[in-house]
Short mmCIF file of C-alpha atoms and ligand atoms in Angstrom, two decimals:
data_model
loop_
_atom_site.label_atom_id
_atom_site.label_comp_id
_atom_site.label_asym_id
_atom_site.label_seq_id
_atom_site.Cartn_x
_atom_site.Cartn_y
_atom_site.Cartn_z
CA MET A 1 153.53 77.98 47.03
CA SER A 2 155.95 75.77 48.00
CA LEU A 3 157.74 74.82 51.92
CA LEU A 4 161.84 75.71 52.65
CA ILE A 5 162.08 71.90 53.76
CA ARG A 6 165.70 71.26 55.61
CA ASN A 7 166.58 67.31 56.73
CA ASP A 8 167.92 65.45 59.28
CA VAL A 9 167.85 69.18 61.52
CA ASP A 10 169.09 68.93 65.55
CA LEU A 11 166.50 71.10 67.51
CA GLN A 12 168.43 71.51 70.06
CA ALA A 13 167.97 75.18 70.14
CA TYR A 14 164.49 74.61 69.34
CA ASN A 15 163.71 72.84 72.58
CA THR A 16 165.06 75.23 76.34
CA PHE A 17 166.10 71.91 77.25
CA GLY A 18 168.72 72.17 74.96
CA PHE A 19 168.32 68.31 74.38
CA HIS A 20 169.68 67.40 71.03
CA SER A 21 166.64 66.05 68.51
CA ILE A 22 167.10 65.34 65.27
CA ALA A 23 164.19 66.06 63.06
CA ARG A 24 164.25 63.42 60.10
CA GLN A 25 162.62 67.27 58.18
CA TYR A 26 161.94 70.84 58.87
CA CYS A 27 160.73 73.69 58.03
CA GLU A 28 158.76 77.37 59.62
CA LEU A 29 155.65 79.03 59.01
CA ARG A 30 156.09 82.62 58.59
CA GLU A 31 153.11 83.73 56.41
CA ARG A 32 149.77 82.14 55.13
CA ALA A 33 150.69 81.01 51.90
CA ASP A 34 153.18 78.38 54.31
CA ILE A 35 149.80 77.20 56.11
CA GLU A 36 148.61 76.42 52.48
CA ALA A 37 151.53 74.69 51.14
CA LEU A 38 151.51 72.90 54.95
CA ILE A 39 148.54 71.90 53.57
CA ALA A 40 148.52 70.86 50.53
CA ARG A 41 151.81 68.61 52.09
CA GLN A 42 149.76 67.01 54.43
CA ALA A 43 147.13 65.63 52.06
CA ARG A 44 149.35 64.55 49.96
CA ASN A 45 151.58 62.02 52.56
CA GLY A 46 150.39 62.62 55.89
CA GLU A 47 153.18 61.83 57.49
CA ALA A 48 153.88 62.77 61.33
CA LEU A 49 153.77 66.87 62.07
CA LEU A 50 154.67 68.45 64.85
CA VAL A 51 153.98 71.85 65.28
CA ILE A 52 155.94 73.78 67.80
CA GLY A 53 156.38 77.36 68.73
CA GLY A 54 159.50 78.30 71.16
CA GLY A 55 160.02 74.85 72.32
CA SER A 56 159.66 75.91 76.58
CA ASN A 57 157.35 73.00 76.95
CA LEU A 58 158.68 69.88 74.96
CA LEU A 59 160.36 66.75 76.16
CA LEU A 60 161.67 65.84 72.37
CA ALA A 61 163.22 62.22 71.89
CA PRO A 62 167.12 62.39 70.09
CA ARG A 63 165.30 61.17 66.74
CA VAL A 64 161.88 63.01 65.63
CA PRO A 65 159.96 61.18 62.69
CA GLY A 66 157.77 63.02 60.37
CA LEU A 67 157.79 66.55 59.96
CA VAL A 68 158.41 69.10 62.00
CA ALA A 69 157.14 73.11 62.02
CA ARG A 70 157.87 75.56 63.46
CA VAL A 71 154.59 78.49 63.67
CA ALA A 72 156.81 81.94 62.79
CA LEU A 73 153.31 84.12 61.35
CA THR A 74 153.97 87.75 63.19
CA GLY A 75 151.66 90.90 63.31
CA ILE A 76 149.66 91.66 66.41
CA GLU A 77 145.83 94.25 66.27
CA LEU A 78 144.42 96.38 67.83
CA GLU A 79 140.80 97.31 67.96
CA GLU A 80 139.04 99.83 70.40
CA LEU A 81 136.07 98.15 72.04
CA GLY A 82 134.71 101.19 73.97
CA ASP A 83 134.60 101.35 77.65
CA HIS A 84 138.33 100.56 78.19
CA ARG A 85 137.90 97.24 76.45
CA VAL A 86 140.01 96.78 73.86
CA GLY A 87 140.48 94.42 71.39
CA VAL A 88 144.00 92.10 70.80
CA THR A 89 144.33 89.74 67.45
CA VAL A 90 147.72 88.21 67.58
CA ALA A 91 149.55 86.02 65.04
CA ALA A 92 150.74 82.50 66.62
CA GLY A 93 154.50 83.04 65.89
CA GLU A 94 154.56 86.34 68.43
CA ASN A 95 156.92 85.78 71.02
CA TRP A 96 154.62 86.07 74.94
CA HIS A 97 156.76 87.74 76.81
CA GLU A 98 157.60 90.67 74.15
CA THR A 99 153.81 90.98 73.66
CA VAL A 100 152.99 91.58 77.17
CA CYS A 101 155.68 93.48 77.06
CA TRP A 102 154.30 95.78 73.96
CA LEU A 103 150.80 95.84 75.25
CA LEU A 104 152.10 97.44 78.80
CA GLU A 105 153.80 100.41 76.91
CA GLN A 106 150.32 100.61 74.11
CA GLY A 107 148.82 101.28 78.33
CA ILE A 108 146.94 97.88 77.64
CA HIS A 109 146.45 95.48 81.31
CA GLY A 110 145.80 91.78 81.59
CA LEU A 111 148.43 89.94 81.29
CA GLU A 112 150.77 91.41 83.52
CA ASN A 113 151.33 87.85 86.33
CA LEU A 114 152.19 86.43 83.25
CA ALA A 115 155.33 88.80 81.76
CA LEU A 116 157.89 86.09 81.53
CA ILE A 117 156.85 82.52 79.61
CA PRO A 118 158.78 82.17 78.04
CA GLY A 119 157.36 80.79 74.62
CA SER A 120 155.15 82.20 71.93
CA VAL A 121 151.35 82.81 71.90
CA GLY A 122 150.31 80.41 69.79
CA ALA A 123 151.39 77.76 72.25
CA ALA A 124 149.68 80.16 75.38
CA PRO A 125 146.22 78.73 74.64
CA VAL A 126 147.48 75.14 74.72
CA GLN A 127 148.20 74.65 78.01
CA ASN A 128 146.31 77.26 79.84
CA ILE A 129 149.53 78.96 80.54
CA GLY A 130 149.51 80.74 84.24
CA ALA A 131 151.08 82.20 86.98
CA TYR A 132 150.49 84.07 89.94
CA GLY A 133 146.38 83.22 89.97
CA VAL A 134 145.95 84.15 86.93
CA GLU A 135 145.73 82.18 83.66
CA ALA A 136 145.47 83.38 79.49
CA GLY A 137 142.38 81.44 79.29
CA GLN A 138 140.66 84.70 81.54
CA PHE A 139 141.29 87.00 78.65
CA ILE A 140 140.95 84.92 75.41
CA ASP A 141 138.34 85.88 73.26
CA ALA A 142 138.99 83.40 70.61
CA VAL A 143 141.40 81.54 69.14
CA GLU A 144 141.83 80.84 64.90
CA VAL A 145 143.08 77.64 64.05
CA TYR A 146 143.18 74.81 61.01
CA ASP A 147 141.52 71.78 62.44
CA TRP A 148 143.21 68.58 60.86
CA GLN A 149 140.07 66.83 61.76
CA ALA A 150 137.57 68.94 59.73
CA GLY A 151 139.76 70.22 57.06
CA ARG A 152 138.23 74.22 57.62
CA TYR A 153 139.93 77.20 59.53
CA GLU A 154 138.03 77.94 62.36
CA TRP A 155 137.72 80.81 65.11
CA LEU A 156 136.80 78.57 67.85
CA SER A 157 135.06 80.45 70.89
CA ARG A 158 136.66 81.14 74.75
CA ALA A 159 133.90 78.16 75.46
CA GLN A 160 135.12 75.96 72.35
CA CYS A 161 138.28 76.10 73.78
CA GLY A 162 137.68 74.01 77.16
CA PHE A 163 140.15 75.91 79.19
CA ALA A 164 140.69 74.63 82.75
CA TYR A 165 143.85 74.54 84.77
CA ARG A 166 146.85 73.86 82.52
CA ASP A 167 144.21 72.77 80.22
CA SER A 168 142.39 73.50 76.82
CA VAL A 169 140.96 71.12 74.16
CA PHE A 170 144.61 71.88 72.17
CA LYS A 171 146.44 70.12 75.22
CA ARG A 172 143.62 66.82 75.05
CA LEU A 173 142.91 66.78 71.72
CA SER A 174 146.56 67.30 70.97
CA GLY A 175 147.89 67.01 67.28
CA ARG A 176 144.07 68.16 65.81
CA TYR A 177 144.26 71.78 65.55
CA LEU A 178 147.32 74.21 64.19
CA ILE A 179 147.06 77.78 65.59
CA LEU A 180 147.08 80.53 63.61
CA ALA A 181 145.83 83.80 66.46
CA VAL A 182 144.87 84.49 69.36
CA ARG A 183 142.38 86.85 69.95
CA PHE A 184 142.43 88.62 73.39
CA ARG A 185 139.77 91.01 75.25
CA LEU A 186 141.97 93.12 77.33
CA SER A 187 141.42 96.27 78.97
CA ARG A 188 143.15 99.88 79.79
CA HIS A 189 141.69 99.99 83.46
CA ILE A 190 143.27 98.93 86.00
CA GLU A 191 142.71 95.71 88.14
CA PRO A 192 146.21 93.51 89.15
CA VAL A 193 145.62 90.83 90.82
CA VAL A 194 147.70 90.25 94.03
CA THR A 195 146.54 87.33 95.87
CA TYR A 196 149.95 85.39 95.60
CA ARG A 197 151.02 85.78 98.35
CA PRO A 198 155.10 86.43 97.26
CA LEU A 199 153.83 89.27 95.00
CA ARG A 200 151.38 91.22 97.08
CA GLU A 201 154.86 91.07 99.52
CA ALA A 202 157.00 92.07 96.30
CA LEU A 203 154.87 95.02 95.62
CA GLU A 204 154.59 95.94 99.68
CA GLY A 205 154.39 99.99 99.83
CA LYS A 206 154.30 100.39 96.43
CA VAL A 207 151.33 101.71 93.80
CA VAL A 208 149.97 98.49 92.48
CA ASP A 209 150.20 99.96 88.59
CA HIS A 210 149.68 97.42 86.47
CA ARG A 211 153.62 98.23 85.78
CA ALA A 212 154.71 97.85 89.40
CA VAL A 213 153.03 94.13 88.41
CA PHE A 214 155.02 93.78 85.87
CA GLU A 215 157.89 94.72 87.70
CA ALA A 216 157.38 92.80 90.57
CA VAL A 217 157.03 89.90 89.02
CA CYS A 218 159.69 89.57 86.63
CA ARG A 219 161.91 90.81 90.00
CA ILE A 220 160.89 87.47 91.66
CA ARG A 221 161.01 84.93 88.31
CA ARG A 222 164.41 86.53 87.93
CA SER A 223 165.28 85.17 91.54
CA LYS A 224 163.70 81.34 91.43
CA LEU A 225 163.42 80.08 87.53
CA PRO A 226 167.10 79.52 86.24
CA ASP A 227 167.44 81.26 81.91
CA PRO A 228 166.82 78.54 79.84
CA SER A 229 169.47 79.39 77.18
CA ARG A 230 172.72 79.42 81.05
CA LEU A 231 170.07 76.30 82.04
CA GLY A 232 167.95 74.09 80.33
CA ASN A 233 164.06 73.37 81.73
CA ALA A 234 161.28 73.38 80.61
CA GLY A 235 159.95 76.16 84.17
CA SER A 236 157.20 73.25 86.10
CA PHE A 237 158.17 69.73 85.72
CA PHE A 238 154.72 68.72 87.14
CA LYS A 239 151.51 69.87 88.47
CA ASN A 240 150.12 70.49 91.13
CA PRO A 241 148.47 68.42 91.89
CA VAL A 242 144.49 68.58 93.35
CA ILE A 243 143.46 65.42 96.59
CA SER A 244 140.38 65.24 98.85
CA VAL A 245 139.59 67.00 101.00
CA ASP A 246 140.15 63.54 104.09
CA HIS A 247 143.09 63.07 101.99
CA TYR A 248 144.49 66.52 102.07
CA LYS A 249 143.42 66.38 106.37
CA HIS A 250 145.19 63.20 106.72
CA LEU A 251 148.24 64.41 105.27
CA GLN A 252 148.10 67.84 106.98
CA SER A 253 148.31 65.99 110.44
CA ARG A 254 151.37 63.97 109.49
CA TYR A 255 152.63 67.57 108.11
CA PRO A 256 151.70 70.81 109.41
CA ASP A 257 153.92 72.71 107.22
CA ILE A 258 152.66 70.76 103.93
CA VAL A 259 151.01 73.53 101.51
CA ALA A 260 148.19 73.84 99.71
CA PHE A 261 145.40 76.14 98.59
CA PRO A 262 141.20 75.35 98.66
CA ASP A 263 139.87 74.15 95.43
CA PRO A 264 136.31 72.92 94.45
CA ALA A 265 137.35 69.15 94.42
CA GLY A 266 138.98 69.68 97.35
CA TYR A 267 143.52 70.86 98.43
CA LYS A 268 145.41 72.00 95.31
CA LEU A 269 148.57 71.22 96.78
CA ALA A 270 152.01 72.63 95.95
CA SER A 271 154.27 69.62 94.02
CA GLY A 272 157.42 72.08 95.09
CA TRP A 273 157.02 71.51 98.37
CA LEU A 274 156.46 68.09 98.42
CA ILE A 275 159.90 67.16 96.29
CA ASP A 276 161.98 69.81 97.98
CA HIS A 277 160.37 68.67 101.64
CA LEU A 278 161.95 64.34 100.80
CA GLY A 279 165.37 66.60 100.20
CA TRP A 280 165.55 66.51 95.79
CA LYS A 281 166.18 70.16 95.91
CA GLY A 282 169.70 71.06 94.16
CA ARG A 283 169.92 67.43 93.48
CA ARG A 284 172.10 65.96 90.59
CA ILE A 285 172.16 62.86 89.51
CA GLY A 286 174.82 62.57 86.46
CA PRO A 287 174.21 65.45 84.03
CA VAL A 288 170.60 66.08 85.13
CA GLY A 289 169.18 67.32 88.12
CA VAL A 290 166.26 70.10 90.72
CA HIS A 291 167.23 73.84 90.44
CA GLU A 292 168.68 74.68 93.35
CA GLU A 293 165.92 77.19 93.78
CA GLN A 294 162.90 75.63 92.70
CA ALA A 295 162.11 71.91 93.82
CA LEU A 296 159.47 72.19 90.61
CA VAL A 297 161.78 72.66 87.75
CA LEU A 298 164.64 69.60 86.83
CA VAL A 299 167.27 70.77 84.78
CA ASN A 300 169.98 70.08 82.21
CA HIS A 301 173.86 70.50 83.34
CA GLY A 302 174.76 69.72 80.08
CA GLY A 303 174.36 67.13 77.70
CA ALA A 304 171.94 65.70 79.05
CA ASP A 305 168.57 63.43 77.17
CA ARG A 306 165.19 62.77 77.75
CA ALA A 307 165.59 59.78 78.73
CA ALA A 308 167.58 61.01 81.27
CA VAL A 309 165.38 63.81 82.61
CA GLU A 310 162.67 60.84 82.66
CA ALA A 311 164.43 58.90 84.91
CA LEU A 312 164.95 61.63 87.15
CA ALA A 313 161.39 62.71 86.84
CA GLN A 314 159.84 58.66 88.19
CA ALA A 315 162.46 58.77 91.46
CA ILE A 316 160.91 61.91 92.40
CA ARG A 317 156.99 60.25 91.35
CA SER A 318 158.12 57.19 93.25
CA ASP A 319 159.58 59.20 96.99
CA VAL A 320 156.36 60.93 96.60
CA ASP A 321 153.41 58.40 96.11
CA ARG A 322 155.75 56.34 98.34
CA ALA A 323 155.74 59.07 101.37
CA PHE A 324 152.37 61.51 99.96
CA GLY A 325 150.24 58.74 98.38
CA VAL A 326 150.60 60.99 95.09
CA MET A 327 151.71 60.36 91.79
CA LEU A 328 152.28 63.35 90.56
CA GLU A 329 152.08 64.81 86.81
CA ILE A 330 154.26 65.95 84.38
CA GLU A 331 153.50 68.76 82.58
CA PRO A 332 155.87 69.40 79.77
CA VAL A 333 154.81 67.25 76.07
CA PHE A 334 155.85 64.51 75.03
CA TYR A 335 156.79 63.68 71.59
CA PRO A 336 156.86 60.96 70.56
CA ARG A 337 155.50 59.45 72.93
P1 LIG B 401 156.23 74.36 72.58
O1 LIG B 401 157.36 73.63 73.61
O2 LIG B 401 156.88 74.64 71.46
O3 LIG B 401 154.64 73.83 72.13
C1 LIG B 401 154.94 73.38 73.51
C2 LIG B 401 152.73 72.38 73.10
O4 LIG B 401 152.10 73.01 71.97
C3 LIG B 401 153.12 71.18 71.50
O5 LIG B 401 152.54 70.07 72.25
C4 LIG B 401 153.59 71.73 70.48
O6 LIG B 401 152.92 70.53 69.33
C5 LIG B 401 152.08 72.43 71.18
N1 LIG B 401 151.71 74.08 70.30
C6 LIG B 401 152.55 75.00 70.22
N2 LIG B 401 151.69 76.21 68.97
C7 LIG B 401 151.72 75.41 68.66
C8 LIG B 401 150.13 75.70 68.10
N3 LIG B 401 150.69 77.34 66.92
N4 LIG B 401 149.72 74.91 67.06
C9 LIG B 401 149.38 73.76 67.67
N5 LIG B 401 149.81 73.71 68.81
C10 LIG B 401 150.99 74.24 69.37
N6 LIG B 401 153.82 77.40 81.92
C11 LIG B 401 152.87 77.75 82.28
O7 LIG B 401 151.79 77.65 82.11
N7 LIG B 401 153.27 79.09 83.45
C12 LIG B 401 154.57 79.60 83.64
O8 LIG B 401 154.59 80.57 84.44
C13 LIG B 401 155.64 79.56 82.68
N8 LIG B 401 156.69 79.53 82.99
C14 LIG B 401 157.84 78.52 83.02
C15 LIG B 401 158.98 78.74 82.07
C16 LIG B 401 160.03 78.39 82.57
C17 LIG B 401 161.48 78.98 82.42
C18 LIG B 401 160.13 77.62 81.18
C19 LIG B 401 161.45 76.87 80.52
C20 LIG B 401 158.71 77.76 81.14
C21 LIG B 401 157.96 77.98 81.23
N9 LIG B 401 156.55 77.61 81.52
C22 LIG B 401 155.16 78.09 82.29
C23 LIG B 401 155.80 76.43 80.07
C24 LIG B 401 156.58 77.00 79.02
O9 LIG B 401 156.68 78.30 78.92
C25 LIG B 401 154.44 77.35 77.80
O10 LIG B 401 153.57 76.00 78.38
C26 LIG B 401 154.44 78.40 77.17
O11 LIG B 401 153.41 78.70 76.07
C27 LIG B 401 154.69 76.34 75.50
O12 LIG B 401 155.05 77.83 74.29
P2 LIG B 401 155.62 77.76 73.17
O13 LIG B 401 155.92 78.24 71.99
O14 LIG B 401 158.03 76.81 74.03
O15 LIG B 401 155.58 76.00 72.89
P1 LIG B 402 155.38 79.89 94.68
O1 LIG B 402 154.54 81.54 94.52
O2 LIG B 402 156.46 79.60 95.66
O3 LIG B 402 153.90 78.66 94.76
C1 LIG B 402 153.72 77.46 95.18
C2 LIG B 402 152.18 76.85 94.41
O4 LIG B 402 151.46 77.40 95.38
C3 LIG B 402 152.45 77.35 93.12
O5 LIG B 402 152.31 76.50 91.54
C4 LIG B 402 151.09 77.71 93.08
O6 LIG B 402 150.28 77.86 92.15
C5 LIG B 402 150.27 77.47 94.53
N1 LIG B 402 149.71 78.80 95.27
C6 LIG B 402 150.77 80.02 95.51
N2 LIG B 402 149.73 81.00 95.97
C7 LIG B 402 148.75 80.40 95.65
C8 LIG B 402 146.99 81.09 96.18
N3 LIG B 402 146.95 82.17 96.61
N4 LIG B 402 146.32 80.56 95.85
C9 LIG B 402 146.59 79.47 94.78
N5 LIG B 402 147.90 79.01 94.77
C10 LIG B 402 148.89 79.65 95.37
O7 LIG B 402 154.43 79.47 93.00
P2 LIG B 402 156.77 79.51 91.95
O8 LIG B 402 156.96 77.72 91.28
O9 LIG B 402 156.92 80.43 92.44
O10 LIG B 402 155.34 80.03 90.87
C11 LIG B 402 154.99 81.11 91.06
C12 LIG B 402 153.64 81.01 89.42
O11 LIG B 402 154.42 81.07 88.26
C13 LIG B 402 153.04 80.49 90.39
O12 LIG B 402 151.48 80.81 89.56
C14 LIG B 402 153.54 79.10 89.18
O13 LIG B 402 152.28 78.64 88.55
C15 LIG B 402 153.97 79.33 87.50
N6 LIG B 402 154.58 79.24 87.09
C16 LIG B 402 155.13 78.18 86.37
C17 LIG B 402 155.73 77.36 86.03
C18 LIG B 402 155.10 76.52 84.61
O14 LIG B 402 156.19 76.00 83.81
N7 LIG B 402 154.21 75.82 84.08
C19 LIG B 402 157.15 77.82 86.53
C20 LIG B 402 157.27 78.43 86.50
C21 LIG B 402 155.61 79.33 86.92
P3 LIG B 402 149.96 77.33 90.24
O15 LIG B 402 151.32 76.60 90.39
O16 LIG B 402 149.01 76.61 90.46
O17 LIG B 402 149.80 78.63 90.27
#
């Protein structure tokens, strides 16, 4: 039982920003035996550990100390639960979008609004991935983890996962859990969610079945979002801030076109609108820039490192703070901080 560890591995192909980042040590976790070997190794030397999936929500420094372990566990199991309901257990290393496509072929619904999100199934609970009015956590029944603190395997219930907007216990207690599998509760019954206007417009005149929703989501995303294999990025760089009703009313009186949505805590502002309004969309500073079609996405035009992206992000944050009194929060994960 031993892990194949490689030294000084360039992680450029393992992060969608395409940063050159040298991991002192790197390994892949393909089977349960690899997990056992990793646990034994960590018990021996307890060095810094970064677990990655597809690297699509990561901001890696030029050097990464310790060990980087890419989760590559595969396998999907179905369980018919009766009354159109299906339990689906997916290993953490499965690709998210391929899983959504596979479920669609099986006539199993729920995740079609989350099509084309890059990355692994194991990372989906980490930031409770969401798009077009649907969040993965709504369909997650339980998550199988290895808890480094307690030193045991465990299935965490949905309540224990503490899902919130682009957040979960896995993000809040970063490093405590190694996610091994995710169990979803899905359905063979069609209940499309078409609350987002662009999705409704794209579906106009069509029979709204799960395939139509899937195809519309893919079409919209392909038209707005850069393909990381051509232009490095990590999707939305900033979260959408939630502000108080008073703050929103003040902003609305100054900026009547501001895009915002009612939220239990006040109003959720569309960060993309704030950034676009200040003229950042399409701007380029050296090797980094703001995407031409979507102001929320920062891109690597080639040869950028994390510091260049961070400098651009700070300039945008200061500008937005000055104009709107809102400090934007960065969504992708810095490693090391
Ligand atoms: P990684 O980037 O590899 O890791 C992300 C974090 O999860 C890290 O902290 C890592 O340590 C941790 N992690 C990963 N795997 C495990 C594991 N098995 N156990 C424990 N921790 C783990 N996000 C959305 O929510 N909605 C979107 O619509 C969306 N669209 C995107 C579009 C583009 C073009 C891109 C590039 C990104 C987009 N994202 C979106 C962000 C990203 O795709 C998701 O956050 C995705 O879930 C990250 O998966 P990953 O496997 O690449 O995770
Ligand atoms: P969009 O449709 O242009 O909408 C802009 C923003 O308004 C979105 O961020 C969305 O918030 C919000 N919004 C729109 N309609 C809403 C409604 N009916 N109710 C509540 N909020 C609404 O957004 P987009 O940039 O093209 O992205 C489309 C979807 O994909 C969004 O859900 C977005 O979060 C997701 N996405 C996420 C990432 C990422 O990396 N996290 C990357 C690309 C796309 P929400 O973001 O809260 O949904």
